[in-house]
Amino acid sequence: MVLAGYMCLTLLWSKNADFKDYVYYLRRFVYLFVFLSLTIELVLRYPKFIDHLFVFFCWAVPISAIISIFWFYSSHSFPQSRLMFLGDQVRNSVVGANVCGMVTLVCFFHVIKSKESYVWIYTVLSVVILFSVVLTQSRGPLGALLITFLIGAVLTRNKKILCTILCVILIGGVMFFTIDEIREMITRRGFSYRLEIWQQILLRIKEALFFGEGISTENIFIMADGSKWNHPHNVYLATALYGGLIGLFLLFILQAVAPVSYTHLRAHETSLHLVCRLLLE
């Protein structure tokens, strides 16, 4: 909340902040605060609430994904266009793939692992979510999801998931090297101008080193070929650009404290442990 609050404060020195920006970012801050407050309260009162919350995610996301697929491709070409999900809080394909990918992990490693019955239902839901992630054509989230599944399968010693992921990687590798259309679809974007974008971001970070440019500052990056991009493509550089070194420091603190706190509380089967689990997972 400190990090989110600080990033909202950067609106005060953003160069082109208007009323719409204040409403959008402050609304997200309120969403986060209300969600965490209510969830912590409910977990403290009802220890089973977190399980019910995860199950809700596993149903809500695939249903919204199905609606998004029919809604989006009714006006966009399939499969050339990258799937965009409903909702103004998921503003691009990459963010949507990240959110759906995280719910897929919850579905596999929490719900399916703990429930003895109706496993096949949640397996189908997971397949729907994974299909929607594939339709976003977001290579980073897809690669991260495969690696996380692989690590999770090793840590949980789940041979079925391990064999499934290895088969997916093997089949994907064969398709990449044998089918020209798939290889072109993956490689045609190259690094998506990332190196050139990051170079421009580093120059802009130096201009507002400590406090950043502000979260709503115009972020159009013009490439050497004249194309324009408006996304930093890197969470650390984006935090440093909009929040300066202070924002980047808060992000590092958040990432450093989370696993330490989780390890410390894991030995204590208390409601506080469940709260920590919720905030991390």
mmCIF file of C-alpha atoms in Angstrom, residues 5 19 164 199 220 261:
data_model
loop_
_atom_site.group_PDB
_atom_site.id
_atom_site.type_symbol
_atom_site.label_atom_id
_atom_site.label_comp_id
_atom_site.label_asym_id
_atom_site.label_seq_id
_atom_site.Cartn_x
_atom_site.Cartn_y
_atom_site.Cartn_z
ATOM 1 C CA GLY A 5 0.216 5.305 -2.332
ATOM 2 C CA PHE A 19 -8.963 15.043 -13.778
ATOM 3 C CA THR A 164 2.569 -32.588 -19.260
ATOM 4 C CA GLN A 199 17.752 3.085 -23.961
ATOM 5 C CA ILE A 220 5.522 7.931 -26.174
ATOM 6 C CA SER A 261 7.853 -12.964 5.814
#
